Amino acid sequence: WERKLSTAFTDKTPSFKEYMNAEAGDELCELKGKIDLFFSGLLSSLSMFVKIDCIISPTYVYFEDWPWVMNFAKRGIPHVLLFREGIATYDRSYDGLAERNRNYKGFPVMHVVTINKRCKESFVESGFAEDSHTSAYGALRMDYLQKLITAGNGGSISKFKNRRKRVTLFFFDYRMSLFGKEKLAEEEEKFRSKYSYTEVIWPHRVDLFRDLHVSIIRLAMKLPDVDFVIKFKPEAIVKRDGSWAEYLRIVNEAGIDLNKLRNYTAEFNVNTHDLILNSDVVIALQSSTAVESSVAGKPVILPLFYNYKESKNFNDFHWRNNLDLYDVAESADELEVLVKKRLKNPEIDERIMRGRRKLFSDCFSDIDGVALSKYSGIIENVVNSARLKKDSLK
C-alpha cells in the first residue's frame, strides 16, 4: 500500500540526491511539494488518532519510505534505522556499502543499528551517521540459535535425537555476483580499477551448479537411509527463468523421478535454524547459513569445484580467509567422499570451534543471543531522548 500511495503522485523513482536537492522550477521540485503537502496533512490527521513516539525502517533506499520518514522528522518524531542484514565481509561489499551510505547522507535518522562492526564502520566512515549514533548489535534472528547452542554447551546441537541422519544443501543462484556479473553496480563504479574483475563471469559457474546437484541426487540414491534436503528460498520459485529453471533442467536430464526418491526433498518455508539443528552435514556457499551451521557445531562443506579458488572472483567469497574452519570439496567426487566421511565422523575439533565462534562474532557481533534486548534498549533510549528534547522546548 505504500507503493500504491506513492504511485498516486508519480510512477518514477528519483534518486535520493535528486529528490532532496530539487530546485524551484524543476518538475521534481513541484512533485516534492505536492507530496510534502499531502503528508503534512495526513500525519496531522493521523496524530489525532495515534500517538507515535518513534519510527523504524530497515533501509534508506526505498523511495516509498522517504515522504513518511522526512515528514515524521519535521514533526520531531525520531527515526531508528535497523539496517537490514549485510555482513560486508569482503572489500567490494564494504566499499559499495560505504559509497551508497555516502550518497544518502542527509537522510533523517537518530540512530543506526547494524549487525556487525564492519557494517557500522561503513556508516561512520561515509559520514552518514556519527559513531555515537551507531551501534553493532547483531542479528535479531540469531537469538534463537544462540540460546539453543548455549543450552547445549557449545557442541553439535540437535533438537531431535532419534531422527534419521540428514544432509542439507542451502541452494544458491549460480548467477550471483560471487561468480561475476555483467556490470558493476552504480556505487561500485568509483572503484572500477580495483574491482574490474567482477565484470568477467567465471566460465564454470553452471558446471559447478550442475555437478553439485547431480552429486546430491547420486548420494541420495546410494544412501537410502539418509535424508537429503535442498533448502530453497521462496523467490527461487518466483524467478523461474533463473537458477530454479536450470535446476529443473538438470534433474530432467538426469532422468530421475524425484517423486520415487523418498529420501530427497526440496523445502521452502521451514525454519532455517530448525533445519540446521536437525542436520548432520551442511553444504553451503556464500550464504550466512555456512557460519550459522558452523557455530552450531555441524560439519560444513564448501563446494569450490573447478579450481574456483584460483579465479579472481574468489576475492568476493565471504569465507576465503577462513577455509580452515570448513571442509572444502574441489570436485563432485570429493564432495561425495566428504559427505560419507562426515556422516560417520561429525565431530569438530575444539580449536576449529573457537575459530568458528570468532568468525560468527565478526559477522554478527553477538555470541550471547541477546540482540533483542540491545535493540529494545536503543529504541527506548531514542524515544526518551526525543521526549526530553520536546519537554525542554515547551
CSV table of N, CA, C and O in Angstrom, one decimal, residues 32-138:
chain,number,residue,atom,x,y,z
A,32,LYS,N,7.7,17.1,-5.3
A,32,LYS,CA,8.1,17.0,-3.9
A,32,LYS,C,7.2,17.9,-3.1
A,32,LYS,O,6.8,17.5,-2.0
A,33,GLY,N,6.9,19.1,-3.6
A,33,GLY,CA,6.0,20.0,-2.9
A,33,GLY,C,4.6,19.4,-2.7
A,33,GLY,O,4.0,19.5,-1.6
A,34,LYS,N,4.1,18.8,-3.7
A,34,LYS,CA,2.8,18.1,-3.6
A,34,LYS,C,2.8,17.0,-2.6
A,34,LYS,O,1.9,16.8,-1.8
A,35,ILE,N,3.8,16.2,-2.7
A,35,ILE,CA,3.9,15.0,-1.7
A,35,ILE,C,4.0,15.5,-0.3
A,35,ILE,O,3.4,15.0,0.6
A,36,ASP,N,4.9,16.5,-0.1
A,36,ASP,CA,5.1,17.0,1.3
A,36,ASP,C,3.8,17.7,1.8
A,36,ASP,O,3.5,17.5,3.0
A,37,LEU,N,3.1,18.4,1.0
A,37,LEU,CA,1.8,19.0,1.4
A,37,LEU,C,0.8,17.9,1.8
A,37,LEU,O,0.1,18.0,2.9
A,38,PHE,N,0.7,16.8,1.0
A,38,PHE,CA,-0.2,15.7,1.3
A,38,PHE,C,0.2,15.1,2.6
A,38,PHE,O,-0.7,14.8,3.5
A,39,PHE,N,1.5,14.8,2.8
A,39,PHE,CA,1.9,14.0,4.0
A,39,PHE,C,1.8,14.9,5.3
A,39,PHE,O,1.5,14.4,6.4
A,40,SER,N,2.0,16.2,5.1
A,40,SER,CA,1.8,17.1,6.2
A,40,SER,C,0.4,17.0,6.8
A,40,SER,O,0.2,16.9,8.0
A,41,GLY,N,-0.6,17.0,5.9
A,41,GLY,CA,-2.0,16.9,6.3
A,41,GLY,C,-2.3,15.5,6.8
A,41,GLY,O,-3.0,15.3,7.8
A,42,LEU,N,-1.7,14.5,6.1
A,42,LEU,CA,-2.0,13.1,6.5
A,42,LEU,C,-1.5,12.8,7.9
A,42,LEU,O,-2.2,12.2,8.8
A,43,LEU,N,-0.3,13.2,8.2
A,43,LEU,CA,0.3,13.0,9.5
A,43,LEU,C,-0.4,13.8,10.6
A,43,LEU,O,-0.4,13.4,11.8
A,44,SER,N,-0.8,15.0,10.3
A,44,SER,CA,-1.6,15.8,11.2
A,44,SER,C,-2.9,15.1,11.6
A,44,SER,O,-3.2,15.0,12.8
A,45,SER,N,-3.5,14.5,10.6
A,45,SER,CA,-4.8,13.8,10.9
A,45,SER,C,-4.5,12.5,11.7
A,45,SER,O,-5.2,12.2,12.6
A,46,LEU,N,-3.4,11.8,11.3
A,46,LEU,CA,-3.0,10.6,11.9
A,46,LEU,C,-2.7,10.8,13.4
A,46,LEU,O,-3.1,10.0,14.3
A,47,SER,N,-2.0,11.9,13.7
A,47,SER,CA,-1.6,12.2,15.1
A,47,SER,C,-2.8,12.4,16.0
A,47,SER,O,-2.6,12.4,17.2
A,48,MET,N,-4.0,12.7,15.5
A,48,MET,CA,-5.2,12.9,16.3
A,48,MET,C,-5.7,11.6,16.8
A,48,MET,O,-6.4,11.5,17.8
A,49,PHE,N,-5.3,10.5,16.1
A,49,PHE,CA,-5.8,9.1,16.5
A,49,PHE,C,-4.8,8.2,17.1
A,49,PHE,O,-5.1,7.3,17.9
A,50,VAL,N,-3.5,8.4,16.7
A,50,VAL,CA,-2.4,7.5,17.1
A,50,VAL,C,-1.3,8.3,17.6
A,50,VAL,O,-0.8,9.3,16.9
A,51,LYS,N,-0.8,8.0,18.8
A,51,LYS,CA,0.4,8.7,19.3
A,51,LYS,C,1.6,7.9,18.8
A,51,LYS,O,1.8,6.7,19.2
A,52,ILE,N,2.5,8.6,18.1
A,52,ILE,CA,3.7,7.9,17.5
A,52,ILE,C,4.9,8.5,18.2
A,52,ILE,O,5.1,9.7,18.2
A,53,ASP,N,5.7,7.6,18.8
A,53,ASP,CA,6.9,8.1,19.5
A,53,ASP,C,8.2,7.8,18.7
A,53,ASP,O,9.2,8.4,19.0
A,54,CYS,N,8.1,6.9,17.8
A,54,CYS,CA,9.3,6.6,17.1
A,54,CYS,C,8.9,5.8,15.8
A,54,CYS,O,7.9,5.2,15.8
A,55,ILE,N,9.7,6.0,14.7
A,55,ILE,CA,9.5,5.2,13.5
A,55,ILE,C,10.8,4.4,13.3
A,55,ILE,O,11.9,4.8,13.6
A,56,ILE,N,10.6,3.2,12.7
A,56,ILE,CA,11.7,2.3,12.4
A,56,ILE,C,11.7,1.9,11.0
A,56,ILE,O,10.6,1.6,10.4
A,57,SER,N,12.8,1.8,10.3
A,57,SER,CA,12.9,1.3,8.9
A,57,SER,C,14.1,0.4,8.8
A,57,SER,O,15.0,0.4,9.6
A,58,PRO,N,14.1,-0.5,7.7
A,58,PRO,CA,15.2,-1.4,7.5
A,58,PRO,C,16.3,-0.9,6.6
A,58,PRO,O,17.3,-1.6,6.5
A,59,THR,N,16.0,0.2,5.9
A,59,THR,CA,17.0,0.7,4.9
A,59,THR,C,16.6,2.1,4.5
A,59,THR,O,15.5,2.6,4.9
A,60,TYR,N,17.4,2.7,3.8
A,60,TYR,CA,17.1,4.1,3.3
A,60,TYR,C,16.8,4.2,1.8
A,60,TYR,O,16.6,5.3,1.3
A,61,VAL,N,16.8,3.1,1.1
A,61,VAL,CA,16.8,3.2,-0.3
A,61,VAL,C,15.4,3.2,-0.9
A,61,VAL,O,15.2,3.5,-2.1
A,62,TYR,N,14.4,2.9,-0.1
A,62,TYR,CA,13.0,2.8,-0.7
A,62,TYR,C,12.4,4.2,-0.8
A,62,TYR,O,12.1,4.9,0.1
A,63,PHE,N,12.1,4.6,-2.1
A,63,PHE,CA,11.5,5.9,-2.4
A,63,PHE,C,10.2,6.0,-1.6
A,63,PHE,O,9.8,7.1,-1.2
A,64,GLU,N,9.5,4.9,-1.5
A,64,GLU,CA,8.1,4.9,-0.9
A,64,GLU,C,8.2,5.3,0.6
A,64,GLU,O,7.3,5.9,1.2
A,65,ASP,N,9.4,5.1,1.2
A,65,ASP,CA,9.6,5.5,2.6
A,65,ASP,C,9.9,6.9,2.9
A,65,ASP,O,9.6,7.5,3.9
A,66,TRP,N,10.5,7.6,1.9
A,66,TRP,CA,11.1,8.9,2.1
A,66,TRP,C,10.1,9.9,2.6
A,66,TRP,O,10.4,10.6,3.6
A,67,PRO,N,8.9,10.1,2.0
A,67,PRO,CA,8.0,11.1,2.5
A,67,PRO,C,7.6,10.9,3.9
A,67,PRO,O,7.4,11.9,4.7
A,68,TRP,N,7.4,9.6,4.3
A,68,TRP,CA,7.0,9.3,5.6
A,68,TRP,C,8.1,9.7,6.6
A,68,TRP,O,7.9,10.4,7.6
A,69,VAL,N,9.3,9.2,6.3
A,69,VAL,CA,10.4,9.5,7.2
A,69,VAL,C,10.7,11.0,7.4
A,69,VAL,O,10.9,11.5,8.5
A,70,MET,N,10.7,11.7,6.2
A,70,MET,CA,11.0,13.1,6.2
A,70,MET,C,10.0,13.9,7.0
A,70,MET,O,10.3,14.9,7.7
A,71,ASN,N,8.7,13.6,6.7
A,71,ASN,CA,7.7,14.4,7.4
A,71,ASN,C,7.5,14.0,8.8
A,71,ASN,O,7.2,14.9,9.7
A,72,PHE,N,7.8,12.8,9.2
A,72,PHE,CA,7.8,12.5,10.6
A,72,PHE,C,8.9,13.2,11.3
A,72,PHE,O,8.8,13.7,12.4
A,73,ALA,N,10.1,13.3,10.7
A,73,ALA,CA,11.3,14.0,11.2
A,73,ALA,C,10.9,15.5,11.5
A,73,ALA,O,11.3,16.1,12.5
A,74,LYS,N,10.2,16.1,10.5
A,74,LYS,CA,9.8,17.5,10.7
A,74,LYS,C,8.9,17.7,11.9
A,74,LYS,O,8.9,18.8,12.5
A,75,ARG,N,8.2,16.7,12.3
A,75,ARG,CA,7.4,16.8,13.5
A,75,ARG,C,8.1,16.4,14.7
A,75,ARG,O,7.5,16.3,15.8
A,76,GLY,N,9.4,16.2,14.6
A,76,GLY,CA,10.2,15.9,15.8
A,76,GLY,C,10.1,14.4,16.3
A,76,GLY,O,10.5,14.1,17.4
A,77,ILE,N,9.6,13.6,15.4
A,77,ILE,CA,9.5,12.1,15.8
A,77,ILE,C,10.8,11.4,15.3
A,77,ILE,O,11.1,11.5,14.2
A,78,PRO,N,11.5,10.8,16.2
A,78,PRO,CA,12.8,10.2,15.9
A,78,PRO,C,12.6,9.0,15.0
A,78,PRO,O,11.7,8.2,15.1
A,79,HIS,N,13.7,8.7,14.2
A,79,HIS,CA,13.7,7.6,13.3
A,79,HIS,C,14.9,6.7,13.6
A,79,HIS,O,16.1,7.2,13.7
A,80,VAL,N,14.7,5.4,13.8
A,80,VAL,CA,15.8,4.5,14.1
A,80,VAL,C,15.9,3.6,12.8
A,80,VAL,O,14.9,3.0,12.4
A,81,LEU,N,17.1,3.5,12.3
A,81,LEU,CA,17.4,2.6,11.2
A,81,LEU,C,17.9,1.3,11.7
A,81,LEU,O,19.1,1.2,12.1
A,82,LEU,N,17.1,0.2,11.7
A,82,LEU,CA,17.6,-1.1,12.0
A,82,LEU,C,18.1,-1.7,10.7
A,82,LEU,O,17.3,-2.4,10.0
A,83,PHE,N,19.3,-1.4,10.3
A,83,PHE,CA,19.7,-1.7,8.9
A,83,PHE,C,19.7,-3.2,8.6
A,83,PHE,O,20.1,-4.0,9.3
A,84,ARG,N,19.1,-3.5,7.4
A,84,ARG,CA,18.9,-4.8,7.0
A,84,ARG,C,20.2,-5.6,6.9
A,84,ARG,O,21.3,-5.0,6.7
A,85,GLU,N,20.1,-6.9,7.1
A,85,GLU,CA,21.3,-7.7,7.2
A,85,GLU,C,22.3,-7.6,6.0
A,85,GLU,O,21.9,-7.7,4.9
A,86,GLY,N,23.5,-7.4,6.4
A,86,GLY,CA,24.6,-7.3,5.4
A,86,GLY,C,25.9,-7.4,6.1
A,86,GLY,O,26.2,-6.5,6.9
A,87,ILE,N,26.6,-8.5,5.9
A,87,ILE,CA,27.8,-8.7,6.7
A,87,ILE,C,29.1,-8.0,6.2
A,87,ILE,O,30.0,-7.8,6.9
A,88,ALA,N,29.1,-7.6,4.9
A,88,ALA,CA,30.2,-6.8,4.3
A,88,ALA,C,31.5,-7.4,4.6
A,88,ALA,O,32.4,-6.6,5.0
A,89,THR,N,31.7,-8.7,4.5
A,89,THR,CA,33.0,-9.3,4.8
A,89,THR,C,34.1,-9.1,3.8
A,89,THR,O,35.3,-9.1,4.2
A,90,TYR,N,33.8,-8.9,2.5
A,90,TYR,CA,34.8,-8.8,1.5
A,90,TYR,C,34.8,-7.3,1.1
A,90,TYR,O,33.9,-6.6,1.2
A,91,ASP,N,36.0,-6.9,0.5
A,91,ASP,CA,36.2,-5.5,0.2
A,91,ASP,C,35.2,-4.8,-0.7
A,91,ASP,O,34.8,-3.7,-0.4
A,92,ARG,N,34.8,-5.5,-1.7
A,92,ARG,CA,33.9,-4.9,-2.7
A,92,ARG,C,32.5,-4.6,-2.0
A,92,ARG,O,31.9,-3.6,-2.2
A,93,SER,N,32.1,-5.5,-1.1
A,93,SER,CA,30.8,-5.3,-0.5
A,93,SER,C,30.9,-4.1,0.5
A,93,SER,O,30.0,-3.3,0.6
A,94,TYR,N,32.0,-4.0,1.2
A,94,TYR,CA,32.2,-2.9,2.1
A,94,TYR,C,32.3,-1.6,1.4
A,94,TYR,O,31.6,-0.6,1.7
A,95,ASP,N,33.2,-1.5,0.4
A,95,ASP,CA,33.3,-0.3,-0.4
A,95,ASP,C,32.0,0.2,-1.0
A,95,ASP,O,31.7,1.4,-1.0
A,96,GLY,N,31.3,-0.8,-1.6
A,96,GLY,CA,30.0,-0.5,-2.2
A,96,GLY,C,29.0,0.1,-1.2
A,96,GLY,O,28.3,1.0,-1.5
A,97,LEU,N,29.0,-0.6,0.0
A,97,LEU,CA,28.0,-0.1,1.0
A,97,LEU,C,28.4,1.3,1.5
A,97,LEU,O,27.5,2.1,1.7
A,98,ALA,N,29.7,1.5,1.8
A,98,ALA,CA,30.1,2.8,2.2
A,98,ALA,C,29.8,3.9,1.2
A,98,ALA,O,29.4,5.0,1.6
A,99,GLU,N,30.0,3.6,0.0
A,99,GLU,CA,29.7,4.6,-1.1
A,99,GLU,C,28.2,4.9,-1.2
A,99,GLU,O,27.8,6.0,-1.3
A,100,ARG,N,27.4,3.8,-1.0
A,100,ARG,CA,25.9,4.0,-1.1
A,100,ARG,C,25.5,4.8,0.2
A,100,ARG,O,24.6,5.7,0.1
A,101,ASN,N,26.1,4.5,1.3
A,101,ASN,CA,25.8,5.3,2.5
A,101,ASN,C,26.1,6.8,2.3
A,101,ASN,O,25.3,7.7,2.7
A,102,ARG,N,27.2,7.0,1.6
A,102,ARG,CA,27.7,8.4,1.4
A,102,ARG,C,26.7,9.1,0.5
A,102,ARG,O,26.4,10.3,0.6
A,103,ASN,N,26.1,8.4,-0.5
A,103,ASN,CA,25.1,9.0,-1.4
A,103,ASN,C,23.8,9.4,-0.7
A,103,ASN,O,23.0,10.1,-1.3
A,104,TYR,N,23.6,8.8,0.5
A,104,TYR,CA,22.3,9.1,1.2
A,104,TYR,C,22.5,9.9,2.4
A,104,TYR,O,21.6,10.0,3.3
A,105,LYS,N,23.7,10.6,2.5
A,105,LYS,CA,23.9,11.5,3.7
A,105,LYS,C,22.8,12.5,3.7
A,105,LYS,O,22.4,13.1,2.7
A,106,GLY,N,22.3,12.8,4.9
A,106,GLY,CA,21.2,13.8,5.0
A,106,GLY,C,19.8,13.1,5.2
A,106,GLY,O,18.8,13.8,5.5
A,107,PHE,N,19.8,11.8,5.1
A,107,PHE,CA,18.6,11.0,5.4
A,107,PHE,C,18.3,11.1,6.9
A,107,PHE,O,19.2,10.8,7.6
A,108,PRO,N,17.2,11.6,7.3
A,108,PRO,CA,17.0,11.9,8.7
A,108,PRO,C,16.9,10.6,9.6
A,108,PRO,O,16.0,9.8,9.4
A,109,VAL,N,17.9,10.5,10.4
A,109,VAL,CA,17.9,9.3,11.3
A,109,VAL,C,18.6,9.6,12.6
A,109,VAL,O,19.6,10.4,12.6
A,110,MET,N,18.1,9.2,13.7
A,110,MET,CA,18.6,9.5,15.0
A,110,MET,C,19.6,8.4,15.5
A,110,MET,O,20.6,8.7,16.1
A,111,HIS,N,19.4,7.1,15.0
A,111,HIS,CA,20.3,6.1,15.4
A,111,HIS,C,20.3,5.0,14.4
A,111,HIS,O,19.2,4.6,13.8
A,112,VAL,N,21.5,4.4,14.1
A,112,VAL,CA,21.6,3.3,13.1
A,112,VAL,C,22.1,2.1,13.9
A,112,VAL,O,23.1,2.2,14.6
A,113,VAL,N,21.4,1.0,13.7
A,113,VAL,CA,21.8,-0.3,14.3
A,113,VAL,C,22.2,-1.3,13.2
A,113,VAL,O,21.4,-1.5,12.3
A,114,THR,N,23.4,-1.8,13.2
A,114,THR,CA,23.8,-2.8,12.2
A,114,THR,C,24.1,-4.1,12.9
A,114,THR,O,24.2,-4.2,14.1
A,115,ILE,N,24.4,-5.1,12.1
A,115,ILE,CA,24.6,-6.4,12.7
A,115,ILE,C,26.1,-6.7,13.1
A,115,ILE,O,26.3,-7.6,13.9
A,116,ASN,N,27.0,-5.9,12.5
A,116,ASN,CA,28.4,-6.1,12.9
A,116,ASN,C,29.2,-4.8,12.8
A,116,ASN,O,28.7,-3.8,12.3
A,117,LYS,N,30.4,-4.9,13.3
A,117,LYS,CA,31.2,-3.7,13.4
A,117,LYS,C,31.7,-3.1,12.1
A,117,LYS,O,31.8,-1.9,11.9
A,118,ARG,N,31.9,-4.0,11.2
A,118,ARG,CA,32.4,-3.6,9.8
A,118,ARG,C,31.3,-2.8,9.1
A,118,ARG,O,31.5,-1.8,8.5
A,119,CYS,N,30.1,-3.3,9.2
A,119,CYS,CA,28.9,-2.6,8.7
A,119,CYS,C,28.7,-1.3,9.3
A,119,CYS,O,28.5,-0.2,8.7
A,120,LYS,N,28.9,-1.2,10.6
A,120,LYS,CA,28.8,0.0,11.4
A,120,LYS,C,29.8,1.0,10.9
A,120,LYS,O,29.6,2.2,10.7
A,121,GLU,N,31.1,0.5,10.7
A,121,GLU,CA,32.2,1.4,10.2
A,121,GLU,C,31.8,2.1,8.9
A,121,GLU,O,32.2,3.2,8.6
A,122,SER,N,31.1,1.4,8.0
A,122,SER,CA,30.7,1.9,6.7
A,122,SER,C,29.8,3.2,6.9
A,122,SER,O,29.9,4.1,6.1
A,123,PHE,N,29.0,3.2,7.9
A,123,PHE,CA,28.1,4.3,8.1
A,123,PHE,C,28.9,5.5,8.7
A,123,PHE,O,28.6,6.6,8.4
A,124,VAL,N,29.8,5.2,9.6
A,124,VAL,CA,30.6,6.3,10.2
A,124,VAL,C,31.6,6.9,9.2
A,124,VAL,O,31.7,8.1,9.1
A,125,GLU,N,32.3,6.0,8.5
A,125,GLU,CA,33.3,6.4,7.5
A,125,GLU,C,32.7,7.3,6.4
A,125,GLU,O,33.3,8.3,6.0
A,126,SER,N,31.5,6.9,6.0
A,126,SER,CA,30.9,7.6,4.9
A,126,SER,C,30.3,9.0,5.4
A,126,SER,O,29.9,9.8,4.5
A,127,GLY,N,30.2,9.2,6.7
A,127,GLY,CA,29.6,10.4,7.2
A,127,GLY,C,28.1,10.4,7.3
A,127,GLY,O,27.4,11.4,7.5
A,128,PHE,N,27.5,9.2,7.0
A,128,PHE,CA,26.0,9.0,7.1
A,128,PHE,C,25.6,9.3,8.5
A,128,PHE,O,24.5,9.9,8.8
A,129,ALA,N,26.3,8.8,9.5
A,129,ALA,CA,26.0,8.9,10.9
A,129,ALA,C,27.3,9.0,11.8
A,129,ALA,O,28.3,8.5,11.4
A,130,GLU,N,27.2,9.7,12.9
A,130,GLU,CA,28.3,9.8,13.8
A,130,GLU,C,28.5,8.5,14.6
A,130,GLU,O,27.5,7.7,14.8
A,131,ASP,N,29.7,8.2,15.1
A,131,ASP,CA,30.0,7.0,15.8
A,131,ASP,C,29.0,6.8,17.0
A,131,ASP,O,28.6,5.7,17.3
A,132,SER,N,28.7,7.9,17.7
A,132,SER,CA,27.9,7.8,18.9
A,132,SER,C,26.4,7.5,18.6
A,132,SER,O,25.7,7.2,19.4
A,133,HIS,N,26.1,7.7,17.3
A,133,HIS,CA,24.7,7.4,16.9
A,133,HIS,C,24.6,6.1,16.0
A,133,HIS,O,23.7,5.9,15.3
A,134,THR,N,25.6,5.2,16.2
A,134,THR,CA,25.6,3.9,15.5
A,134,THR,C,25.9,2.9,16.5
A,134,THR,O,26.7,3.1,17.4
A,135,SER,N,25.4,1.7,16.3
A,135,SER,CA,25.6,0.5,17.2
A,135,SER,C,25.7,-0.7,16.3
A,135,SER,O,25.0,-0.9,15.3
A,136,ALA,N,26.5,-1.7,16.8
A,136,ALA,CA,26.6,-3.0,16.1
A,136,ALA,C,26.1,-4.0,17.1
A,136,ALA,O,26.9,-4.4,18.1
A,137,TYR,N,24.9,-4.5,17.0
A,137,TYR,CA,24.3,-5.3,18.0
A,137,TYR,C,23.9,-6.7,17.5
A,137,TYR,O,23.1,-7.4,18.2
A,138,GLY,N,24.3,-7.1,16.4
A,138,GLY,CA,24.0,-8.5,15.9
A,138,GLY,C,22.7,-8.6,15.2
A,138,GLY,O,22.0,-7.6,14.9
